[in-house]
C-alpha positions as protocol buffer text, in pm:
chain_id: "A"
residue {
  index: 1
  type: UNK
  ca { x: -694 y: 2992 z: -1340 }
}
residue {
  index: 2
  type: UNK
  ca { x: -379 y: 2850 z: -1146 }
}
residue {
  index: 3
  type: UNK
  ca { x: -261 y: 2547 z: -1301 }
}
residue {
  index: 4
  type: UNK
  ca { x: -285 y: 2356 z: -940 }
}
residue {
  index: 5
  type: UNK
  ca { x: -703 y: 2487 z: -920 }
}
residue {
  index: 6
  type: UNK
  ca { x: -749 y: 2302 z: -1187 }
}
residue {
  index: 7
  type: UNK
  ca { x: -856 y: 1941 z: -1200 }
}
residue {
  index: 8
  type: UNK
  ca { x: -814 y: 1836 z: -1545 }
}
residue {
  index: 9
  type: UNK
  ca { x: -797 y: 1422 z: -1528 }
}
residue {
  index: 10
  type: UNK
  ca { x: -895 y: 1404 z: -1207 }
}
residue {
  index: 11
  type: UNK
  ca { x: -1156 y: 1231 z: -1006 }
}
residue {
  index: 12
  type: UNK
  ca { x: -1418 y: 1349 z: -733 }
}
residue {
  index: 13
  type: UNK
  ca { x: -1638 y: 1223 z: -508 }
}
residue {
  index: 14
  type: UNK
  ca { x: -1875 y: 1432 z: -395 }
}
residue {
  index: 15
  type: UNK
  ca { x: -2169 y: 1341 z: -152 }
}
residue {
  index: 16
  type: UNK
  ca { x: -2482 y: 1522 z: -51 }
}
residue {
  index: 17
  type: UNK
  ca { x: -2422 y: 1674 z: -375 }
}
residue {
  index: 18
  type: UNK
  ca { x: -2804 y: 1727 z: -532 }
}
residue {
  index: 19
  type: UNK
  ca { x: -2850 y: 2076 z: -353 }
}
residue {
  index: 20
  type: UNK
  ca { x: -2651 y: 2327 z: -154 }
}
residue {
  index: 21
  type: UNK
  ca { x: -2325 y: 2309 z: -63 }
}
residue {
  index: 22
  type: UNK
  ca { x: -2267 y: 1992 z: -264 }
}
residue {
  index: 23
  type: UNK
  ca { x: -2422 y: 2097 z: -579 }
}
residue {
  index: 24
  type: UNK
  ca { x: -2189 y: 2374 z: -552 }
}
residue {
  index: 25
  type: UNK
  ca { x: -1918 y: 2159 z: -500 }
}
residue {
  index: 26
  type: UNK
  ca { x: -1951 y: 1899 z: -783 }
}
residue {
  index: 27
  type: UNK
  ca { x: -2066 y: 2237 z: -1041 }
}
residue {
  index: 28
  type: UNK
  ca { x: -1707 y: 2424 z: -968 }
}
residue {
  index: 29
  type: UNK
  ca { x: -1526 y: 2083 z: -964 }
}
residue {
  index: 30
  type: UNK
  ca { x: -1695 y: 1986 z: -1317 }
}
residue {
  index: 31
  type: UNK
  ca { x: -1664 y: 2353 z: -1450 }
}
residue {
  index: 32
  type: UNK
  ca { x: -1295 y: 2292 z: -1357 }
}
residue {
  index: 33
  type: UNK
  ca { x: -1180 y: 1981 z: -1533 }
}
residue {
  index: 34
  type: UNK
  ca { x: -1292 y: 1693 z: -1302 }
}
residue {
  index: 35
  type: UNK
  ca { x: -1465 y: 1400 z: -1365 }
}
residue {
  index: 36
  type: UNK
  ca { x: -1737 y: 1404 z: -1102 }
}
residue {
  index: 37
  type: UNK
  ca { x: -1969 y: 1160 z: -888 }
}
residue {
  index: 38
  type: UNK
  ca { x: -2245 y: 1306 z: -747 }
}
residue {
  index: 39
  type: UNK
  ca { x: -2371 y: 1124 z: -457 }
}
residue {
  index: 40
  type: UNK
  ca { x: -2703 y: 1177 z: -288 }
}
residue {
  index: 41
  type: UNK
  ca { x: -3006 y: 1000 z: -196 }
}
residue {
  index: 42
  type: UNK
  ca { x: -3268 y: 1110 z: -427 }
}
residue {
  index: 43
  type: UNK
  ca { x: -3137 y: 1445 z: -660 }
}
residue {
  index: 44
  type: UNK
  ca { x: -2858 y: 1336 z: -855 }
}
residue {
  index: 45
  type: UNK
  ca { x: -2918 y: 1322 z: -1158 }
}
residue {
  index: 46
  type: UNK
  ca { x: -3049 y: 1713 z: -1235 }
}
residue {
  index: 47
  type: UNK
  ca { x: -2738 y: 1772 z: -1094 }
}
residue {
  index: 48
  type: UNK
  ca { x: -2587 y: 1518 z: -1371 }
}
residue {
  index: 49
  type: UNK
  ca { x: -2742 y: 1640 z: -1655 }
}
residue {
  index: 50
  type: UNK
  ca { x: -2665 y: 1998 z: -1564 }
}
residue {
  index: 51
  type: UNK
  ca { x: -2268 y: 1941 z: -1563 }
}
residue {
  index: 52
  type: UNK
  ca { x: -2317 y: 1761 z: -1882 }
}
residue {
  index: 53
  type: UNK
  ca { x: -2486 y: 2013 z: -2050 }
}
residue {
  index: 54
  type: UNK
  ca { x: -2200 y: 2284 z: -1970 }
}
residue {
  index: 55
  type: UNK
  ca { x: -1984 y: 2026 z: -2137 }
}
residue {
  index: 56
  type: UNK
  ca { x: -1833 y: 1818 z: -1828 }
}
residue {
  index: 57
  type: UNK
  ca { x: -1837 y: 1472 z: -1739 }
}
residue {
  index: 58
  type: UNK
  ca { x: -2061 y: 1366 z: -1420 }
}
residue {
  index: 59
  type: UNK
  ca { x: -2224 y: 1033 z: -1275 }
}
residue {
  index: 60
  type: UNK
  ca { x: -2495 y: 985 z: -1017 }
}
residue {
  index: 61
  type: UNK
  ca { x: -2511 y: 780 z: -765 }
}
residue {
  index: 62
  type: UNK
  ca { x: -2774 y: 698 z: -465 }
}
residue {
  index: 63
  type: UNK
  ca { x: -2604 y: 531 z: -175 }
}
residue {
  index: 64
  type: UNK
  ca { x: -2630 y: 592 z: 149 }
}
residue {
  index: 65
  type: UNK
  ca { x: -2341 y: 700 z: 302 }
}
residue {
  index: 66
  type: UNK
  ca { x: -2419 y: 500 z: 648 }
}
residue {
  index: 67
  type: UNK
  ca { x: -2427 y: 207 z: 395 }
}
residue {
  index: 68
  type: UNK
  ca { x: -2054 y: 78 z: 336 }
}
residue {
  index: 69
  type: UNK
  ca { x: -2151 y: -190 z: 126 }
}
residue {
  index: 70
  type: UNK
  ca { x: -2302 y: 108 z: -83 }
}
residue {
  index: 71
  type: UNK
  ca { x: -2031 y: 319 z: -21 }
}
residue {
  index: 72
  type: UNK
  ca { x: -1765 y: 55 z: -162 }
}
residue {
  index: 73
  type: UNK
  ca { x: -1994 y: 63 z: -476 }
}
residue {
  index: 74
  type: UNK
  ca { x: -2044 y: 389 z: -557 }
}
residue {
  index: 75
  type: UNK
  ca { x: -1606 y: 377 z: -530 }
}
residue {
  index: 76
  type: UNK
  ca { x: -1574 y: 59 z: -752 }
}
residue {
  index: 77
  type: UNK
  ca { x: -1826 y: 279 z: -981 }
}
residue {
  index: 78
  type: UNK
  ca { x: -1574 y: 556 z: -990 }
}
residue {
  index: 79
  type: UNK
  ca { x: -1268 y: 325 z: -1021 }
}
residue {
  index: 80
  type: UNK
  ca { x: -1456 y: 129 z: -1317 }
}
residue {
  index: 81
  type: UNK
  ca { x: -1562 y: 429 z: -1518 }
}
residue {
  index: 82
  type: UNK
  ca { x: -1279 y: 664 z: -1492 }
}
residue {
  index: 83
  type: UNK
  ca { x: -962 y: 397 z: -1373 }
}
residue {
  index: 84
  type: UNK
  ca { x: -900 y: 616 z: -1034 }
}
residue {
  index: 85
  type: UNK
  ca { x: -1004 y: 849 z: -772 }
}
residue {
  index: 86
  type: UNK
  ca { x: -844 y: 1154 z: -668 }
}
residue {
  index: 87
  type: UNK
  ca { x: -1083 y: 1325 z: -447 }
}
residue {
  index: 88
  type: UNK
  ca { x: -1310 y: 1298 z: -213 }
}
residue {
  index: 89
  type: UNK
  ca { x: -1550 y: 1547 z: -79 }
}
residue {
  index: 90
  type: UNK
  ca { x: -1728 y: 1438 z: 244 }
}
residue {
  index: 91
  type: UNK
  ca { x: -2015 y: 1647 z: 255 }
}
residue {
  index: 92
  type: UNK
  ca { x: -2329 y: 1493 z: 329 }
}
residue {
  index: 93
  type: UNK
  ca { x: -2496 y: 1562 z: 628 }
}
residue {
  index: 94
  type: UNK
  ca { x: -2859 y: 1583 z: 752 }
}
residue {
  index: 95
  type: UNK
  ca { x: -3016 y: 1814 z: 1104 }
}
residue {
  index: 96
  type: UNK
  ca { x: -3184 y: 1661 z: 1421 }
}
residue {
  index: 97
  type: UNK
  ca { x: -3154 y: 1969 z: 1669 }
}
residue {
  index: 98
  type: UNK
  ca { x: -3321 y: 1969 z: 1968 }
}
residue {
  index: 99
  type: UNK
  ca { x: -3143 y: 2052 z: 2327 }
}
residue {
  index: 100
  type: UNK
  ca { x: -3022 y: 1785 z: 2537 }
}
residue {
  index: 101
  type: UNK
  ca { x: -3241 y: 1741 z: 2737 }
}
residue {
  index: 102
  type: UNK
  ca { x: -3492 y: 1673 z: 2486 }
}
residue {
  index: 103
  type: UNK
  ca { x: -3290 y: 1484 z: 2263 }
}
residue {
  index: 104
  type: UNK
  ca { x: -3372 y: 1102 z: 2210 }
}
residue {
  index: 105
  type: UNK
  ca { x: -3055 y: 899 z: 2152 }
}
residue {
  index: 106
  type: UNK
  ca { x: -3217 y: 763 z: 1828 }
}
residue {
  index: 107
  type: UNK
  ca { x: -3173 y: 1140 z: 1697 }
}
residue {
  index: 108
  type: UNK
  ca { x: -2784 y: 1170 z: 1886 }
}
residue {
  index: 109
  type: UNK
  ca { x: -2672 y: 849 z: 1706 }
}
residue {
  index: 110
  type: UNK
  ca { x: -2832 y: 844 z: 1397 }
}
residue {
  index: 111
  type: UNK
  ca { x: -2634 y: 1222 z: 1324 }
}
residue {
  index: 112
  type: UNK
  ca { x: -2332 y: 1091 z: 1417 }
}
residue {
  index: 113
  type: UNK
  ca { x: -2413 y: 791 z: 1203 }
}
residue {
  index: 114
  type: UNK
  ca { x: -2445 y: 1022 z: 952 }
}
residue {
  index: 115
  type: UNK
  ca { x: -2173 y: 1267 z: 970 }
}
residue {
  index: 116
  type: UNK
  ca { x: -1932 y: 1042 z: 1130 }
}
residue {
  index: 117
  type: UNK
  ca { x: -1941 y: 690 z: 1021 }
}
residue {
  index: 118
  type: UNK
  ca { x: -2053 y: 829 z: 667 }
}
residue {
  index: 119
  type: UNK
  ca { x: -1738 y: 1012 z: 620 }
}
residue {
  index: 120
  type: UNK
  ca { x: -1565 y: 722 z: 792 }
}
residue {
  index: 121
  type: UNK
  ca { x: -1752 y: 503 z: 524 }
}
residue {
  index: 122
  type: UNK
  ca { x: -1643 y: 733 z: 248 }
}
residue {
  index: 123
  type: UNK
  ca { x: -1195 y: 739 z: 337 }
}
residue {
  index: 124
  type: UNK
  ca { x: -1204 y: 361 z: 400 }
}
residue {
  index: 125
  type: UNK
  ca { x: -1349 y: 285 z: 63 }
}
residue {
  index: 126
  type: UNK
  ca { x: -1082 y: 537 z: -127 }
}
residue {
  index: 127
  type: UNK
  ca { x: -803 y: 497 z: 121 }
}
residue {
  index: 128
  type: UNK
  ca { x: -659 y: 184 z: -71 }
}
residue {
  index: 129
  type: UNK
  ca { x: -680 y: 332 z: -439 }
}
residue {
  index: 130
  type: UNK
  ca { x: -525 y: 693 z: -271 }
}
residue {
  index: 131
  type: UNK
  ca { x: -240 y: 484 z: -127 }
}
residue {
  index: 132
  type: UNK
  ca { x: -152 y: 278 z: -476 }
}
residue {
  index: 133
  type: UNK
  ca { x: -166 y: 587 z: -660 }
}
residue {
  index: 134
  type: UNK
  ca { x: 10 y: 795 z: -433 }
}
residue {
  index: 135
  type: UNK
  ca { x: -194 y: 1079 z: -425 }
}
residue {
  index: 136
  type: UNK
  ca { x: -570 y: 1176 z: -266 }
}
residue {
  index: 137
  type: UNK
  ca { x: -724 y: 1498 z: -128 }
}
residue {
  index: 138
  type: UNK
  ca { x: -994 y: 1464 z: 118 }
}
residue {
  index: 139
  type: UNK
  ca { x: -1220 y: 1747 z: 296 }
}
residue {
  index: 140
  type: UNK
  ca { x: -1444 y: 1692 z: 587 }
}
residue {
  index: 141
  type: UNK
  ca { x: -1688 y: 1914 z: 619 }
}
residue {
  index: 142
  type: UNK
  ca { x: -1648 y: 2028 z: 994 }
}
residue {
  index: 143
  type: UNK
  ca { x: -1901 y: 2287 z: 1186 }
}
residue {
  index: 144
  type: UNK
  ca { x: -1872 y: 2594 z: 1385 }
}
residue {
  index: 145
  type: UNK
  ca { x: -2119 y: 2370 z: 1581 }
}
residue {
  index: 146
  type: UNK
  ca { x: -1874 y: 2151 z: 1672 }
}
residue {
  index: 147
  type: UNK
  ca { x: -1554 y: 2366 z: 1715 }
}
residue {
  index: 148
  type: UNK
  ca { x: -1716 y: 2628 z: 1930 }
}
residue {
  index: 149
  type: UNK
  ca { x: -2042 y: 2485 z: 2023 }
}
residue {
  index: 150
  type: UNK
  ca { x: -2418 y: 2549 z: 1908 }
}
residue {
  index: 151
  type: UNK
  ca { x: -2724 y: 2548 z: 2171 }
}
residue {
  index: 152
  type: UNK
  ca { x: -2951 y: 2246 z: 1993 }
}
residue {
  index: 153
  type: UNK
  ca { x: -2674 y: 2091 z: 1839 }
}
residue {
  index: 154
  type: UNK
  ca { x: -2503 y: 1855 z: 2087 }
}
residue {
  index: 155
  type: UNK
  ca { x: -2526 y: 1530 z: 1873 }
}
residue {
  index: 156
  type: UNK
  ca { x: -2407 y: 1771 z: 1560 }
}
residue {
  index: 157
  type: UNK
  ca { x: -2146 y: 1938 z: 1728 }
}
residue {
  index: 158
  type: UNK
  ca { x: -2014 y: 1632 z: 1848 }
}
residue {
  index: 159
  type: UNK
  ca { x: -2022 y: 1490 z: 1480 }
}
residue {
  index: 160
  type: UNK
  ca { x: -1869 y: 1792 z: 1376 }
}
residue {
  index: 161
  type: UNK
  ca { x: -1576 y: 1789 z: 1588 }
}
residue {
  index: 162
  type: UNK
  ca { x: -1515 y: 1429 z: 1558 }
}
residue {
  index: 163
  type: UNK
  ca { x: -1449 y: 1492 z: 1182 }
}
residue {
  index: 164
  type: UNK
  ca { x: -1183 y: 1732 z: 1289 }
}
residue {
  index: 165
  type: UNK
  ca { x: -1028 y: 1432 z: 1532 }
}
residue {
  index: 166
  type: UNK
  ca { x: -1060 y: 1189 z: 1214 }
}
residue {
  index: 167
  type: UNK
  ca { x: -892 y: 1501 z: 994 }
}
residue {
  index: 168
  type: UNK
  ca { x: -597 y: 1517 z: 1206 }
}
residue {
  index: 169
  type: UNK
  ca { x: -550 y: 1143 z: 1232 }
}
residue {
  index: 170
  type: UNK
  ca { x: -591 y: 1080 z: 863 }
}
residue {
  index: 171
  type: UNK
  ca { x: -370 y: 1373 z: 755 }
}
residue {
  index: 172
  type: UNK
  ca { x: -52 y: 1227 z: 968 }
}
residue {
  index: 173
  type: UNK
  ca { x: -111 y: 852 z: 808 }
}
residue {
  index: 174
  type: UNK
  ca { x: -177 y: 1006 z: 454 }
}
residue {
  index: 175
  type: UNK
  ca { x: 112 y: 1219 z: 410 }
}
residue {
  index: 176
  type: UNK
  ca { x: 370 y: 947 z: 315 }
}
residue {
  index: 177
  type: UNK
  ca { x: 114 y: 860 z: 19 }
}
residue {
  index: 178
  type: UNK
  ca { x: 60 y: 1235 z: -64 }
}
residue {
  index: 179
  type: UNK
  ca { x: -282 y: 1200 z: 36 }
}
residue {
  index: 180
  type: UNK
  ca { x: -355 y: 1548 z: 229 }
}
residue {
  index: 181
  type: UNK
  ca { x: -681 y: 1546 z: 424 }
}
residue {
  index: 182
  type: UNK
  ca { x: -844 y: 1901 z: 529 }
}
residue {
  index: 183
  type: UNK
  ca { x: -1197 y: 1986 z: 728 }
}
residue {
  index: 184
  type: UNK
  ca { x: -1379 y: 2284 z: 570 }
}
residue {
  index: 185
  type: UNK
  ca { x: -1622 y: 2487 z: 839 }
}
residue {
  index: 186
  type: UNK
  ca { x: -1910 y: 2655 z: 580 }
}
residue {
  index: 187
  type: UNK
  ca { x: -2124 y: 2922 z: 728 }
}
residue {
  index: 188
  type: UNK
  ca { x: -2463 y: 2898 z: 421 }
}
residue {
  index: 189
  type: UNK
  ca { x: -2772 y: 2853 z: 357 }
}
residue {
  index: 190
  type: UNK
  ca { x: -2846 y: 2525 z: 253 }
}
residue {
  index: 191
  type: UNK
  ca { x: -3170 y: 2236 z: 306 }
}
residue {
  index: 192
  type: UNK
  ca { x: -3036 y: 2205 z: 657 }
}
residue {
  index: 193
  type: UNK
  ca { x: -3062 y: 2579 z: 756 }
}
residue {
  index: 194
  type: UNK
  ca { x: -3366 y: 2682 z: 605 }
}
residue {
  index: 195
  type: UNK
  ca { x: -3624 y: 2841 z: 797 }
}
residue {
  index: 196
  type: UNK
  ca { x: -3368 y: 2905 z: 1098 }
}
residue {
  index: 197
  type: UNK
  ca { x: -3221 y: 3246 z: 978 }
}
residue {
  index: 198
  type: UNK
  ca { x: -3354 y: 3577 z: 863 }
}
residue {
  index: 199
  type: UNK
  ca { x: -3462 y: 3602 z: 455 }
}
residue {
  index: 200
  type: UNK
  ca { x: -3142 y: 3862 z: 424 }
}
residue {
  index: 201
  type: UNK
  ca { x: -2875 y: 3684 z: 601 }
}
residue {
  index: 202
  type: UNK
  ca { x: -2965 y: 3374 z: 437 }
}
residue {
  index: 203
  type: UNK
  ca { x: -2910 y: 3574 z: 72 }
}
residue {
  index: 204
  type: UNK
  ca { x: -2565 y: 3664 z: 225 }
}
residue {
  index: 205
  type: UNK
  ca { x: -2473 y: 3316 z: 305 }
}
residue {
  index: 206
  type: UNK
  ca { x: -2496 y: 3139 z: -47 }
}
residue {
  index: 207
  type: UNK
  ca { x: -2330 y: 2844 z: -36 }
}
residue {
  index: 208
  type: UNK
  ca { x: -2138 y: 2968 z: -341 }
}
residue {
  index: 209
  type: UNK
  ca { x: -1968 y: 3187 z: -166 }
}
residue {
  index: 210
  type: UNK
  ca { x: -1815 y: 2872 z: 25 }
}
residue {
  index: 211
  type: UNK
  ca { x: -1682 y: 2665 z: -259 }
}
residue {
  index: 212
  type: UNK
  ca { x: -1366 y: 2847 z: -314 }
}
residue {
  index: 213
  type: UNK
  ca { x: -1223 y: 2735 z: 30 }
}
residue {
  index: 214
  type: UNK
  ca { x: -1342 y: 2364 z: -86 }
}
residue {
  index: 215
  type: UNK
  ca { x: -1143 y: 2403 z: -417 }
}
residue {
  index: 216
  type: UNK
  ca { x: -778 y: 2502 z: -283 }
}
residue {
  index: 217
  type: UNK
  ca { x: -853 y: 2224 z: -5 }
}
residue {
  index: 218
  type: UNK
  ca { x: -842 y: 1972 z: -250 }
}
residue {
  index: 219
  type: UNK
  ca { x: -644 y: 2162 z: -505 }
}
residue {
  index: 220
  type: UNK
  ca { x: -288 y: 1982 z: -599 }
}
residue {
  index: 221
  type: UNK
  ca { x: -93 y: 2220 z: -345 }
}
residue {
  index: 222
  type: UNK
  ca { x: -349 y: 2209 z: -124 }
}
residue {
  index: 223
  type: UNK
  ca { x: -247 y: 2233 z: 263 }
}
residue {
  index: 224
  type: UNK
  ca { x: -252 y: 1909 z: 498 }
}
residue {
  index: 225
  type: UNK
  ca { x: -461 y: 1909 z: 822 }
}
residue {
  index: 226
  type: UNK
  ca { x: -607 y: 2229 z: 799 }
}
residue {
  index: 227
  type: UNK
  ca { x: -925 y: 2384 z: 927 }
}
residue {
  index: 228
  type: UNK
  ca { x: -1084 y: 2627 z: 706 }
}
residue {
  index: 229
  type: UNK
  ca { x: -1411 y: 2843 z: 746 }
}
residue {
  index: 230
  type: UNK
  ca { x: -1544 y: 2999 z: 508 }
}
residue {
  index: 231
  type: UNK
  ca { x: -1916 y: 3222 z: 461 }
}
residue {
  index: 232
  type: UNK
  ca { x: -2015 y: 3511 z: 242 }
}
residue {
  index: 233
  type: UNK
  ca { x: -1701 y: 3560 z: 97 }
}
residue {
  index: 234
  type: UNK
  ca { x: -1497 y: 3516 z: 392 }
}
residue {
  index: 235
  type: UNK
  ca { x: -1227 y: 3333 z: 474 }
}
residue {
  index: 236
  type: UNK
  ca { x: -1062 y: 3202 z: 851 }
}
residue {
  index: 237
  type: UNK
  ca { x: -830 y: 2977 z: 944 }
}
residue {
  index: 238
  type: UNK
  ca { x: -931 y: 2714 z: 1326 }
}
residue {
  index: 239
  type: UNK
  ca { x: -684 y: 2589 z: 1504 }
}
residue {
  index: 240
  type: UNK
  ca { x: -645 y: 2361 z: 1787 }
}
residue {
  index: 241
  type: UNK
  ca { x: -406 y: 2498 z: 2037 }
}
residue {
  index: 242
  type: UNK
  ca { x: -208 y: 2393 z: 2320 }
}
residue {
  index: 243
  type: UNK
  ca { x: -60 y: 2646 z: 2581 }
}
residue {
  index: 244
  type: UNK
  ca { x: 277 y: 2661 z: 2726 }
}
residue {
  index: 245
  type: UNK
  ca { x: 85 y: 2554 z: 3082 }
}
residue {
  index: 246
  type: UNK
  ca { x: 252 y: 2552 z: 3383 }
}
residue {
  index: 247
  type: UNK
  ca { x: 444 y: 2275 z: 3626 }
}
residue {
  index: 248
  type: UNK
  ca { x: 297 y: 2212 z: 3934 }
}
residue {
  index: 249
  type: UNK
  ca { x: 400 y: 1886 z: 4050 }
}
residue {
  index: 250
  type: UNK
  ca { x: 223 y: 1598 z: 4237 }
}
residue {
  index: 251
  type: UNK
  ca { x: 94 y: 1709 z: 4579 }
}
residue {
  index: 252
  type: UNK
  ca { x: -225 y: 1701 z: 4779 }
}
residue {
  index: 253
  type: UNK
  ca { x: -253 y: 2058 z: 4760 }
}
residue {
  index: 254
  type: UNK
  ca { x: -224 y: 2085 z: 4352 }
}
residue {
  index: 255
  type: UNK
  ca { x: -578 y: 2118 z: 4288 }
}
residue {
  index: 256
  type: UNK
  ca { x: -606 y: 2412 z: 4486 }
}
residue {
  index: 257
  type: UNK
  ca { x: -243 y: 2538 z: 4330 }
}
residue {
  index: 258
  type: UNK
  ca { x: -401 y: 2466 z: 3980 }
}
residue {
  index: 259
  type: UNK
  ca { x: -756 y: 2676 z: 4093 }
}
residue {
  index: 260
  type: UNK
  ca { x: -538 y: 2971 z: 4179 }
}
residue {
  index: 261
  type: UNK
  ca { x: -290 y: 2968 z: 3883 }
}
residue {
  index: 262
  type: UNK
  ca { x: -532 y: 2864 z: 3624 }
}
residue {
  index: 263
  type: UNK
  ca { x: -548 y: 3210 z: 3466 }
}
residue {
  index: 264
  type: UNK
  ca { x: -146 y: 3135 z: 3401 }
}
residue {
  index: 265
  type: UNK
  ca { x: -196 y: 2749 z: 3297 }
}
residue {
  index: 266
  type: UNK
  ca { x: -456 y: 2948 z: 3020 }
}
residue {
  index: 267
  type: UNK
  ca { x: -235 y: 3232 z: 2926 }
}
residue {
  index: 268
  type: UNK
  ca { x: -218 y: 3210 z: 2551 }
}
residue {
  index: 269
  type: UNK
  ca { x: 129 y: 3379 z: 2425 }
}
residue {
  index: 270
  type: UNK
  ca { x: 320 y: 3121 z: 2319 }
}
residue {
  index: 271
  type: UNK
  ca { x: 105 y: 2860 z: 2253 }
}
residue {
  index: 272
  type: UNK
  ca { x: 167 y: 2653 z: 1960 }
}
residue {
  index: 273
  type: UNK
  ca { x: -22 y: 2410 z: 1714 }
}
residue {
  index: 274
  type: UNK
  ca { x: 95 y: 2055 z: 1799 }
}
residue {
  index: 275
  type: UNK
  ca { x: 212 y: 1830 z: 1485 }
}
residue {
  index: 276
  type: UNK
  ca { x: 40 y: 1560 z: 1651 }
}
residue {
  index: 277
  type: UNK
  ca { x: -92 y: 1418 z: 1994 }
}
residue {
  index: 278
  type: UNK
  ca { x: 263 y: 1364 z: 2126 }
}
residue {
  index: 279
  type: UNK
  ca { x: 331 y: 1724 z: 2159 }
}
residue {
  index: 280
  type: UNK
  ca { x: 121 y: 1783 z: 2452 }
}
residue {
  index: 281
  type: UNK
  ca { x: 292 y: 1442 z: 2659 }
}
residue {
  index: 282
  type: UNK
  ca { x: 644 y: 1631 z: 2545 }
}
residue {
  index: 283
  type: UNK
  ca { x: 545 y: 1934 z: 2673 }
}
residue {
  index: 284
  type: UNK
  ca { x: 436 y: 1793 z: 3024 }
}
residue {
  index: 285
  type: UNK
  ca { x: 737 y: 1575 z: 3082 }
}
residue {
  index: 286
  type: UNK
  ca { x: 970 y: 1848 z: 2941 }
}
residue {
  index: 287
  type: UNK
  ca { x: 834 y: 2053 z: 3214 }
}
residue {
  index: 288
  type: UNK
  ca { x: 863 y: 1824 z: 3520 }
}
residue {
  index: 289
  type: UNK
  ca { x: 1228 y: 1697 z: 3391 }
}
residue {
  index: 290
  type: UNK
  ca { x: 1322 y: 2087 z: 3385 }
}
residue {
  index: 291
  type: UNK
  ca { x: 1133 y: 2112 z: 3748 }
}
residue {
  index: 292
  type: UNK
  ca { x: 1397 y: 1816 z: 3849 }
}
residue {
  index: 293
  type: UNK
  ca { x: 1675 y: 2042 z: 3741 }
}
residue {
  index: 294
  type: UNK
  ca { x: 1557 y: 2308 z: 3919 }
}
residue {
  index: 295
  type: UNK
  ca { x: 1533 y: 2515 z: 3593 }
}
């Protein structure tokens, strides 16, 4: 094992951890070194007492991650029994698909309460003890759902992809403290997918087969603000891209200049990942100063 995939001393977090992808999660962490919490509303503990029984060291815990009051306990928990945590693993996460049209709002806001505010919940609670201790790692769990789309899954994809917009946020304000936040996109099979996919592609898609990508995301050299997918052994990389566009000025006849050039404003060679939201103002201005200068 690499010295830096090893978490000998350290900390984790890890919710929705009593089956699937969070089971998996908390086993490799524990089978590597860390101390771990495993969070979830009502199987914990067999989780527990299976870690301790391979010789780690594990808690349980209960809250409810739309709970911050709960939340902030389950953290003080941590602090108390262990003096610090390292990592957090965001991966809690429950189903309510349906298309639009049929969707109540009670279903739309109580997955984003969920997802969201639950992960939200989760980095405001370590964010302090990250910061004094200079050093956290943090994965989101993100969705194909949200970064491509998913018919039935509007209030999930839009949970999903708001992770990666708290991801990229979080990563920029962390990276003084060395805390290094990352969003991990797992295609398995998992409480939430049974019963929607064949009996053979679910076999493929253990959610073992995901953990690896969670483990260098929170690894000592992990990266910082990066999208990874992983499923059945596979491994990608997402990005969010911007394109070099094109200037067009202010007119009244821009819209239909933008409707005939928009094959050119879309052209992808060239494009780059921004380091943050200021890249795409730099770009545009850059452009209409050089338009000025007749460039």
């Amino acid at each position: 094992m690499s010295s830096s995939l090893t978490f000998n001393d350290r900390v984790a977090i890890v919710t929705g951890a009593g089956g699937g992808l969070g089971r998996c999660h908390a086993l490799a962490l524990a089978a590597r070194g860390a101390k771990v919490v495993v969070n979830d509303l009502g199987n914990a503990q067999p989780v527990v007492d299976e870690i301790i029984a391979a010789g780690g060291q594990a808690i349980a815990n209960s809250a409810s991650v739309t709970d911050m009051a709960a939340v902030q306990a389950m953290v003080d928990e941590a602090q108390q029994t262990w003096g610090r945590v390292d990592i957090l693993v965001n991966n809690a996460g429950i189903l309510r698909d349906k298309s639009f049209a049929k969707m109540t709002l009670e279903d739309f806001r109580l997955v984003l309460d969920v997802h969201l505010m639950g992960s939200v919940h989760c980095c405001k609670a370590v964010w302090p003890l990250m910061q004094a201790q200079q050093y956290g790692r943090i994965a989101l769990t993100t969705s194909s759902s949200g970064l491509y789309g998913n018919f039935g899954q509007s209030n999930y994809g839009a949970a999903k992809m708001a992770l990666v917009g708290l991801m990229q946020t979080l990563s920029i304000e962390g990276a003084k403290f060395d805390i290094r936040v990352n969003c991990l996109a797992p295609t398995a099979a998992t409480r939430m997918t049974e019963g929607l996919m064949p009996a053979a592609v679910l076999e493929a898609l253990k959610p073992e087969a995901v953990t690896p990508a969670l483990l260098w995301l929170i690894s000592q050299d992990a990266p910082n603000r990066a999208i990874a997918c992983a499923g059945a052994g596979t491994f990608e990389a997402a990005h969010i891209t911007l394109t070099q566009g094109l200037h067009l000025g202010i007119g009244d006849d821009v819209p239909e200049q933008l409707a005939v050039a928009w094959a050119e404003v879309s052209e992808r060679d060239g494009e780059q990942v921004p380091g943050s939201g200021a890249a795409q103002g730099m770009n545009e201005v850059g452009k209409a100063m050089a338009a000025q200068r007749g460039e």
